[in-house]
PDB file of C-alpha atoms in Angstrom:
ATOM      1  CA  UNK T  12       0.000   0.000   0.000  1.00  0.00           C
ATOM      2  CA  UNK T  13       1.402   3.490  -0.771  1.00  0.00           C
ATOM      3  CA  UNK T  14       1.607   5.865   1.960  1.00  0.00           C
ATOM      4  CA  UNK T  15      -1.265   7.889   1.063  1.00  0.00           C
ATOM      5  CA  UNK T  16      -3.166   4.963   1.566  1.00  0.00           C
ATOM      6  CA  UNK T  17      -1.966   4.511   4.644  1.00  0.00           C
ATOM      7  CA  UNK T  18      -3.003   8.297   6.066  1.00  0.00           C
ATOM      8  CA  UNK T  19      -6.392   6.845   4.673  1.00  0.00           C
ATOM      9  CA  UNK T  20      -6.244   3.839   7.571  1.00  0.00           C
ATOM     10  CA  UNK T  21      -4.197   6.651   9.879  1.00  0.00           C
ATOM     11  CA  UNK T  22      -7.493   8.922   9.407  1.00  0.00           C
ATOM     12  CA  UNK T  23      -9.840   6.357  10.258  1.00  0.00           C
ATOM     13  CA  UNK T  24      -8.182   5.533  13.771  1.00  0.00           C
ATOM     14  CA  UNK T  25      -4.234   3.838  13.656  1.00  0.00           C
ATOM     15  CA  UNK T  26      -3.023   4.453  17.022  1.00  0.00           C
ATOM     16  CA  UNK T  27      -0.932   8.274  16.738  1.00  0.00           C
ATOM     17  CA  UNK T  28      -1.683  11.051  19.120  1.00  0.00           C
ATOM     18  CA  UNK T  29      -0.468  14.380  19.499  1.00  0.00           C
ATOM     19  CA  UNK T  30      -0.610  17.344  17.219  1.00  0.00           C
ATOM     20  CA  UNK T  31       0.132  15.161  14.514  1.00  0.00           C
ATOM     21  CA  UNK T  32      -3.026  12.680  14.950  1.00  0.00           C
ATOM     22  CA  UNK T  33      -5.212  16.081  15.931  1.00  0.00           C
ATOM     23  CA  UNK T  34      -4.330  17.281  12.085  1.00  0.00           C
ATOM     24  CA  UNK T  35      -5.317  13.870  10.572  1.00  0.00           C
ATOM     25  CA  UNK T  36      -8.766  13.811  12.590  1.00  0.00           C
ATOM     26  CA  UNK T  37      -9.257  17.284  11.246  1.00  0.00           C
ATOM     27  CA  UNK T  38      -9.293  15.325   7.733  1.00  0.00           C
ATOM     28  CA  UNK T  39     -10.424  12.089   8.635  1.00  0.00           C
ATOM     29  CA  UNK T  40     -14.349  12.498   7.154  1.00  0.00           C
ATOM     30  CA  UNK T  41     -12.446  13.079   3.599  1.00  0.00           C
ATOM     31  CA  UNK T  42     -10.773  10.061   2.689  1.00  0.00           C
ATOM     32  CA  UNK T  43     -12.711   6.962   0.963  1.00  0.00           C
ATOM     33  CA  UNK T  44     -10.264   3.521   2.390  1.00  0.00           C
ATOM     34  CA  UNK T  45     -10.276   0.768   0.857  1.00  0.00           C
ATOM     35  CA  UNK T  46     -10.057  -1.937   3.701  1.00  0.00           C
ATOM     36  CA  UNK T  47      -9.370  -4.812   1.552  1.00  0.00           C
ATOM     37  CA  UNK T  48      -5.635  -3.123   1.001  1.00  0.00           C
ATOM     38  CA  UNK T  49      -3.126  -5.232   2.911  1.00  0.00           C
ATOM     39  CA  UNK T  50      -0.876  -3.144   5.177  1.00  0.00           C
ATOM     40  CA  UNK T  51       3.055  -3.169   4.796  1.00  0.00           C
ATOM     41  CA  UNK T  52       5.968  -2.075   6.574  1.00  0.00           C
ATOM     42  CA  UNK T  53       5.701   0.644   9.288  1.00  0.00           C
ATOM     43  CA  UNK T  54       2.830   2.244   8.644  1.00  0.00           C
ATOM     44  CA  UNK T  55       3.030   4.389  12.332  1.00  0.00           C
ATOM     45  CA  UNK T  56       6.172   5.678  11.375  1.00  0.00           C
ATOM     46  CA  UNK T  57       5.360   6.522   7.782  1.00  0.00           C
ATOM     47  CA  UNK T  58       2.281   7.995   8.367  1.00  0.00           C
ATOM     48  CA  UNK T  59       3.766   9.913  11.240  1.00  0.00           C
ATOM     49  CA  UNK T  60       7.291  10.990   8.893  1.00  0.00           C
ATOM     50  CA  UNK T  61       4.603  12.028   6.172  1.00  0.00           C
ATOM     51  CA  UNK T  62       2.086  13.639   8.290  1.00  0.00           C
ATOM     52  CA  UNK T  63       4.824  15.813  10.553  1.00  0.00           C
ATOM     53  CA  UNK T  64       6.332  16.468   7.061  1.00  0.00           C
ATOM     54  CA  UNK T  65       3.839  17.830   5.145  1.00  0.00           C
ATOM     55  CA  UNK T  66       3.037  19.924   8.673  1.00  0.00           C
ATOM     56  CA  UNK T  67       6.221  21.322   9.408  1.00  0.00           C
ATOM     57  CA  UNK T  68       6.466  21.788   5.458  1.00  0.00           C
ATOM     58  CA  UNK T  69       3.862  24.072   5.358  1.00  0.00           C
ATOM     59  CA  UNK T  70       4.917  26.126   8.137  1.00  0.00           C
ATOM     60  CA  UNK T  71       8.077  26.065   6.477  1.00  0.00           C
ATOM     61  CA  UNK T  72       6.694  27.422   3.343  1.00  0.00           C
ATOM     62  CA  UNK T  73       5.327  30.205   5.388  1.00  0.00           C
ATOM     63  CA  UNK T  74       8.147  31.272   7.010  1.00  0.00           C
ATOM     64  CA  UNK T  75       9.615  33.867   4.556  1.00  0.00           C
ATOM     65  CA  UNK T  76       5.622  35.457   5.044  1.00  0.00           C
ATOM     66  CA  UNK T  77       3.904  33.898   2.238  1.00  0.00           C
ATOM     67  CA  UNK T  78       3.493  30.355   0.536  1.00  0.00           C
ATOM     68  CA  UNK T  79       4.407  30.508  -2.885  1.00  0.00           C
ATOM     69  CA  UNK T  80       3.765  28.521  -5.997  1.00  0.00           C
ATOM     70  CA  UNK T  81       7.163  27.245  -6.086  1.00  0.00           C
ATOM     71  CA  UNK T  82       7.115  26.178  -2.538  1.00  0.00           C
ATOM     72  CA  UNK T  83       3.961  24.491  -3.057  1.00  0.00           C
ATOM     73  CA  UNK T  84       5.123  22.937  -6.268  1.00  0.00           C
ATOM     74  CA  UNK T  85       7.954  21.664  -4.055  1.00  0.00           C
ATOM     75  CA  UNK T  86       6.532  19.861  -2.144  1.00  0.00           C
ATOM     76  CA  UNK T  87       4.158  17.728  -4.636  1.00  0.00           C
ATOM     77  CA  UNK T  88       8.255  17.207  -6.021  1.00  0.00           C
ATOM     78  CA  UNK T  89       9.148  15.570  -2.405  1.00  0.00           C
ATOM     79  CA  UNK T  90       6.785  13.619  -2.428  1.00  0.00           C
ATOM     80  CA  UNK T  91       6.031  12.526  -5.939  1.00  0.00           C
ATOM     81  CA  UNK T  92       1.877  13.579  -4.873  1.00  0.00           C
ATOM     82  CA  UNK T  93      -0.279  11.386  -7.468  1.00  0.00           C
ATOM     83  CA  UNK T  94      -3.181  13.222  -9.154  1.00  0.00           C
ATOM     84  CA  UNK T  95      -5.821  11.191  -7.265  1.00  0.00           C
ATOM     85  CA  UNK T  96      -4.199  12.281  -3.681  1.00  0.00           C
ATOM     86  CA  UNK T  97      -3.687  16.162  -4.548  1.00  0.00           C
ATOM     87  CA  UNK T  98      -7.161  16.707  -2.693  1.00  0.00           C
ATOM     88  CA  UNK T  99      -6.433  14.640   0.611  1.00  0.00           C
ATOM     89  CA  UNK T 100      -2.938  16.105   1.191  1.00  0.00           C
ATOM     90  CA  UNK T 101      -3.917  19.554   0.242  1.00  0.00           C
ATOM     91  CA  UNK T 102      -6.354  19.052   3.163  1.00  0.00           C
ATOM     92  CA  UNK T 103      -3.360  18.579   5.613  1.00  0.00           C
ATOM     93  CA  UNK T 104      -1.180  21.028   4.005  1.00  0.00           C
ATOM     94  CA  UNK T 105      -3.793  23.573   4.512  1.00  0.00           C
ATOM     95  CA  UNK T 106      -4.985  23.117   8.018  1.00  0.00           C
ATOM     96  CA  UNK T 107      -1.215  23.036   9.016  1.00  0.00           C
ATOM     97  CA  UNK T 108      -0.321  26.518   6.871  1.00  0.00           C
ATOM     98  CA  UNK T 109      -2.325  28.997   8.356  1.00  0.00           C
ATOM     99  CA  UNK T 110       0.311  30.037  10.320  1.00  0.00           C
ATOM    100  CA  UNK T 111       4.234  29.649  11.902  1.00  0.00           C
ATOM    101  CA  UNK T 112       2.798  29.174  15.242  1.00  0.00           C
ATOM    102  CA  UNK T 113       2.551  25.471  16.510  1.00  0.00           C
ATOM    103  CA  UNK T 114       6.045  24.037  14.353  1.00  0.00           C
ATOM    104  CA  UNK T 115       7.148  23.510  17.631  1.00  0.00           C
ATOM    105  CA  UNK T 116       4.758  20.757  19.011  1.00  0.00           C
ATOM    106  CA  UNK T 117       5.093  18.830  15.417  1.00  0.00           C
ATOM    107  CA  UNK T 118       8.208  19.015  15.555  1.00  0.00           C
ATOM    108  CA  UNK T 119       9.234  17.499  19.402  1.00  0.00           C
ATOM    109  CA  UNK T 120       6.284  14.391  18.830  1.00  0.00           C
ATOM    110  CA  UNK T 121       8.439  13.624  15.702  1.00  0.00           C
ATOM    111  CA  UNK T 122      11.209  13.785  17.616  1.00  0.00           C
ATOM    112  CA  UNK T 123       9.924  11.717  20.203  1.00  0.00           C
ATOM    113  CA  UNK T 124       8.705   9.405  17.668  1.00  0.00           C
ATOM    114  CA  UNK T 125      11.600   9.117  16.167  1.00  0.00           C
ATOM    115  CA  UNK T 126      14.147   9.100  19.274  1.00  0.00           C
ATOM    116  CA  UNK T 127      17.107   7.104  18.772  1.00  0.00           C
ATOM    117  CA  UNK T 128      16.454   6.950  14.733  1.00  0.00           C
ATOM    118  CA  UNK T 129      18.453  10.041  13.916  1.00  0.00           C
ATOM    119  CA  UNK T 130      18.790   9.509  10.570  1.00  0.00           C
ATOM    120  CA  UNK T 131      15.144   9.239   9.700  1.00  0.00           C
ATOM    121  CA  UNK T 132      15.048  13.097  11.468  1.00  0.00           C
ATOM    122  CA  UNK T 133      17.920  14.051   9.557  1.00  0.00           C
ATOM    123  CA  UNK T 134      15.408  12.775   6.283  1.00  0.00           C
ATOM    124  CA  UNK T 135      12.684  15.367   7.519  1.00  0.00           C
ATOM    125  CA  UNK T 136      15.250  17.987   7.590  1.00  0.00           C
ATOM    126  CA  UNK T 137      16.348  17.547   4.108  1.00  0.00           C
ATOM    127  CA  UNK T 138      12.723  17.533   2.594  1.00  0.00           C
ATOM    128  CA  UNK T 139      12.123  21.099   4.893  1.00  0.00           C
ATOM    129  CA  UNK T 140      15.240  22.008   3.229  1.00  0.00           C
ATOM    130  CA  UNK T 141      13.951  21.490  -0.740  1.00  0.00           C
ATOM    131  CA  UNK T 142      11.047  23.038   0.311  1.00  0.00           C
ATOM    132  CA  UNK T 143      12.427  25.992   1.484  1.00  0.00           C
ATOM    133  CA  UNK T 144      15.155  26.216  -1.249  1.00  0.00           C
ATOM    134  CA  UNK T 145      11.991  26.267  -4.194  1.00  0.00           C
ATOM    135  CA  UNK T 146      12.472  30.031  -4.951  1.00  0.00           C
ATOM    136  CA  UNK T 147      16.227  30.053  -5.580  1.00  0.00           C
ATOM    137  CA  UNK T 148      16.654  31.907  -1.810  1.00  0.00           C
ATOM    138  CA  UNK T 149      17.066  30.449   1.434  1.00  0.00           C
ATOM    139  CA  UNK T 150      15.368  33.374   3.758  1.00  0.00           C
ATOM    140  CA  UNK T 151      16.563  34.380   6.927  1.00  0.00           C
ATOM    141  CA  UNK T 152      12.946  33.316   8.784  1.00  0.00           C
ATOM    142  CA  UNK T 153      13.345  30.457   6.538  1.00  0.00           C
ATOM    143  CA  UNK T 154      16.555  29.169   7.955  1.00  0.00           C
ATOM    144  CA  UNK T 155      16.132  30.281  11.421  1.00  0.00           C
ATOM    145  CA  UNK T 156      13.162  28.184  11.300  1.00  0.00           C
ATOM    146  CA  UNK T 157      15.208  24.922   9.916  1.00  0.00           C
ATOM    147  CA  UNK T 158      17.650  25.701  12.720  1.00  0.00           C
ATOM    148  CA  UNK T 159      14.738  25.480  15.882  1.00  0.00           C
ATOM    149  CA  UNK T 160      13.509  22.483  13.996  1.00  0.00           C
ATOM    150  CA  UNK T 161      17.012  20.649  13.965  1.00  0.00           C
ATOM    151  CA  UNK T 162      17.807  21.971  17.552  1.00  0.00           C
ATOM    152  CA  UNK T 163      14.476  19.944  18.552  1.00  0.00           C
ATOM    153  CA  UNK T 164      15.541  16.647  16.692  1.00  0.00           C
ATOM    154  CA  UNK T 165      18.025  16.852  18.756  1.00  0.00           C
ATOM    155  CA  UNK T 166      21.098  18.427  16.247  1.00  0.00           C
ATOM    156  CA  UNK T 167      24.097  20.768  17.299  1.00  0.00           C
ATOM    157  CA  UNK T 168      24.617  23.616  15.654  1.00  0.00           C
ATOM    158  CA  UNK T 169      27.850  21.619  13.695  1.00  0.00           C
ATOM    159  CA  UNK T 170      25.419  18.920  12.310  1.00  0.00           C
ATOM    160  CA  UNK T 171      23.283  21.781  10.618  1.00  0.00           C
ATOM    161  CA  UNK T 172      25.533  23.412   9.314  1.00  0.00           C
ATOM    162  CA  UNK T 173      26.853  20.122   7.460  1.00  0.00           C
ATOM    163  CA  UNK T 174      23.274  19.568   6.931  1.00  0.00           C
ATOM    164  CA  UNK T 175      22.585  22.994   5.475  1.00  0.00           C
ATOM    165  CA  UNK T 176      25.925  22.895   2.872  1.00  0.00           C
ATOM    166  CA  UNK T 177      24.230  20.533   0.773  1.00  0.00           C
ATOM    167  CA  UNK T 178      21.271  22.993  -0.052  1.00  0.00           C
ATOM    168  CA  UNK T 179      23.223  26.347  -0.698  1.00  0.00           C
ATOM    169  CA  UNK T 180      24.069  27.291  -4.268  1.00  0.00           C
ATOM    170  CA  UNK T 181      26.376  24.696  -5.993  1.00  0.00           C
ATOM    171  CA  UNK T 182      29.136  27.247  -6.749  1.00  0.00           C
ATOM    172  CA  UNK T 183      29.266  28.387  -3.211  1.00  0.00           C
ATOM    173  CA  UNK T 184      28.971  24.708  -1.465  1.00  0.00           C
ATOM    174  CA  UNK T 185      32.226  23.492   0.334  1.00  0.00           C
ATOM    175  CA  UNK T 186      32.530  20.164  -0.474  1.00  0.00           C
ATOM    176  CA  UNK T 187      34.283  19.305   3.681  1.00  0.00           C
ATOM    177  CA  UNK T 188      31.365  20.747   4.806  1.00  0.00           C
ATOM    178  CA  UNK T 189      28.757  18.628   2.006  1.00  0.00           C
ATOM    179  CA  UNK T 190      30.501  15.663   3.394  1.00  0.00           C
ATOM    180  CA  UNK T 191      30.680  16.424   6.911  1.00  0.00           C
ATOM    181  CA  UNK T 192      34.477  16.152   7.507  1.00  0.00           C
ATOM    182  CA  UNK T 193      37.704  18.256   7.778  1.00  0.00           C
ATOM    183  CA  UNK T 194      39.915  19.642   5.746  1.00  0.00           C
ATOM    184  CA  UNK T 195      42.546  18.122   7.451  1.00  0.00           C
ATOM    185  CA  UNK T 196      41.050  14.312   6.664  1.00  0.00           C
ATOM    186  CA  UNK T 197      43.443  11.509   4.802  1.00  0.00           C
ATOM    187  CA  UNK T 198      42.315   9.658   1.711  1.00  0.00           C
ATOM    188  CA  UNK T 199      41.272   6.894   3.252  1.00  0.00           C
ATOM    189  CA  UNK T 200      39.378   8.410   6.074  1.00  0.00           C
ATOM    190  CA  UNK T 201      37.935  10.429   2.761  1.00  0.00           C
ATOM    191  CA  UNK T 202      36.770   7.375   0.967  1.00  0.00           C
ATOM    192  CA  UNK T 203      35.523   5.594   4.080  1.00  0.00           C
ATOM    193  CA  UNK T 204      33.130   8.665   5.199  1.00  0.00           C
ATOM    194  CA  UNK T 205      32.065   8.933   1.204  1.00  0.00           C
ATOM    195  CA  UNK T 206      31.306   5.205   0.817  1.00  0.00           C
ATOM    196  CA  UNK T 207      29.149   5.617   4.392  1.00  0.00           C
ATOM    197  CA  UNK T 208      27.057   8.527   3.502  1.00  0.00           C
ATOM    198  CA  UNK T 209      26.135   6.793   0.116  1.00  0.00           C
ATOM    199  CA  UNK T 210      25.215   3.760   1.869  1.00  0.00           C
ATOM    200  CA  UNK T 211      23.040   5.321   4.337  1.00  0.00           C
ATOM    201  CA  UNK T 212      21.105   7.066   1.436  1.00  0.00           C
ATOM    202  CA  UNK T 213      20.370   4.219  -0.376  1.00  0.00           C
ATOM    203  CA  UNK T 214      16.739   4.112  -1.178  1.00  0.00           C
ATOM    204  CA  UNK T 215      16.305   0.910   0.632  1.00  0.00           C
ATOM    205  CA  UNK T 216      18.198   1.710   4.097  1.00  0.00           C
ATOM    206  CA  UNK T 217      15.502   5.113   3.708  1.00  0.00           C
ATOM    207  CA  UNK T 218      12.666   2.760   3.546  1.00  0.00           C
ATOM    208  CA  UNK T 219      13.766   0.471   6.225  1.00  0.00           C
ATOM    209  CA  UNK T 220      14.451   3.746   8.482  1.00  0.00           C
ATOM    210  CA  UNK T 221      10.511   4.462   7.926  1.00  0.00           C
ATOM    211  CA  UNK T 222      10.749   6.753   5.146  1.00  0.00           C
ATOM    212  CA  UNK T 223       8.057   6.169   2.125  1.00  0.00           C
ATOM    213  CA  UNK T 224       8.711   5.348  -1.165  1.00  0.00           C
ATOM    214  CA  UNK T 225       7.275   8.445  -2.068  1.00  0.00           C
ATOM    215  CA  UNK T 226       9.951  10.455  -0.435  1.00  0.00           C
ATOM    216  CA  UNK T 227      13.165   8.880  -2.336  1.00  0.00           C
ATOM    217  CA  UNK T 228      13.531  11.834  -4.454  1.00  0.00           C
ATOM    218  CA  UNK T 229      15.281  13.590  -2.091  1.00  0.00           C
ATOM    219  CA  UNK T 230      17.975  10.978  -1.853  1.00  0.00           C
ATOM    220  CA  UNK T 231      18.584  10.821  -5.318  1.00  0.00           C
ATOM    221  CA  UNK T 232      19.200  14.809  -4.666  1.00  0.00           C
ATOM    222  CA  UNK T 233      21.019  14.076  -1.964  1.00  0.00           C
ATOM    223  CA  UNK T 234      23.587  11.075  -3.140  1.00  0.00           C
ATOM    224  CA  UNK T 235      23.984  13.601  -6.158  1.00  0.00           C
ATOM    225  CA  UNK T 236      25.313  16.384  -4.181  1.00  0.00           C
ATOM    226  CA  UNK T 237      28.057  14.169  -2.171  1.00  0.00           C
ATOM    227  CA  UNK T 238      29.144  12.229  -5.425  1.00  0.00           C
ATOM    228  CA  UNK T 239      29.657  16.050  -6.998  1.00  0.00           C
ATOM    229  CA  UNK T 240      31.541  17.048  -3.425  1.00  0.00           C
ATOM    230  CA  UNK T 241      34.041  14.020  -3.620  1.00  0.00           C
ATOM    231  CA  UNK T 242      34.609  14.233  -6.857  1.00  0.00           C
ATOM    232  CA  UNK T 243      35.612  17.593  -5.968  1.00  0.00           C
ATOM    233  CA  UNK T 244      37.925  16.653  -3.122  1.00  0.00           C
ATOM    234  CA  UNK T 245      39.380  13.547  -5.303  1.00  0.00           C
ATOM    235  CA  UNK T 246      40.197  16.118  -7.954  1.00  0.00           C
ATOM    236  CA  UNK T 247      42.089  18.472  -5.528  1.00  0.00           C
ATOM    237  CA  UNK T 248      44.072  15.657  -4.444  1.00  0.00           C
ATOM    238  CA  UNK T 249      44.407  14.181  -7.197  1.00  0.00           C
ATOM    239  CA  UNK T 250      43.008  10.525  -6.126  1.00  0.00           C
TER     240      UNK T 250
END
């Protein structure tokens, strides 16, 4: 079952409180299930990631002051929305947008959620970050925003700004920082933290973190923008 199948069973009663189940009984009377669908994977988790995303996501959109086109159209881009589900997420995305106020309590039940799977947080994070990248500019709310977010999840102010580096403007990313490492680093230390941050964005270590299939764009994105970083290293030292 696809995930937006899943908020269909999450609306009609799967076991998540908080601000994040209040927002799917505010759109629970919209969606049509289809019971005879056979559940897979972790649903909770999923439909909590997708949910807290599209939340925070729309607060995020509004944090420069206004929700653009772009910003909107980024977001149907995270998550690859299909036609027949434009109406039910809209629903979310628009309860959750009316204003900045209330990031806060989305984003600590995610964290709580999510406690001791760091990575999956670190997934949100870079879907916020797409989103808020849209309209070429990465505004000051915008990022001070991202920054409250990541200092819920549980992130020092180092691991954002690693985190950050992959979504500023290609000519003006340092590749240390893309990868997370010093310039100081040896080859092989190099290869070994290259080889791990591909690994853990494979598309299927994403999905067995909790993250739906829906949401692998941004790895693709992601694996991209290291592969360009230690290629740019590698040149430099001529590896």
């Amino acid at each position: 079952m696809s995930v937006w199948g899943k908020l269909a069973g999450a609306a009609a009663g799967l076991a998540i409180g908080g601000p994040i189940g209040a927002l799917l009984g505010g759109v629970a009377g919209h969606y049509v299930i289809d019971r005879d669908q056979e559940q897979e994977g972790p649903a909770e988790n999923q439909v909590a990631f997708t949910v807290g995303v599209i939340a925070l996501g729309a607060k995020m959109a509004k944090a420069d002051g206004v929700v653009t086109t772009d910003e909107v159209m980024a977001f149907k881009e995270v998550f690859k929305v299909p036609e027949g589900e434009m109406k039910n997420v809209a629903r979310v995305f628009n309860l959750a947008k009316q204003d900045v106020a209330g990031y806060e309590a989305y984003a600590e039940q995610l964290s709580t959620m999510f406690k001791g799977n760091r990575k999956l947080l670190e997934d949100v994070l870079e879907g916020l970050f797409h989103i808020a990248k849209s309209d070429e500019a990465l505004h000051d709310n915008e990022e001070k925003f991202l920054a409250q977010v990541a200092k819920r999840f549980g992130f020092t102010d180092t691991e954002f700004s690693y985190i950050k580096a992959r979504h500023v403007i290609a000519a003006k990313r340092n590749p240390y920082d893309v990868l997370g490492i010093q310039p100081s680093i040896t080859n092989e230390e190099l290869k070994s933290q290259y080889r791990r941050l591909v690994s853990d964005n494979h598309p299927d270590k994403l999905i067995a973190r909790g993250v739906p299939p829906e949401f692998i764009a941004i790895a693709t994105e992601k694996v991209a923008t290291i592969n360009e970083a230690y290629d740019q290293i590698a040149k430099e030292r001529g590896m």
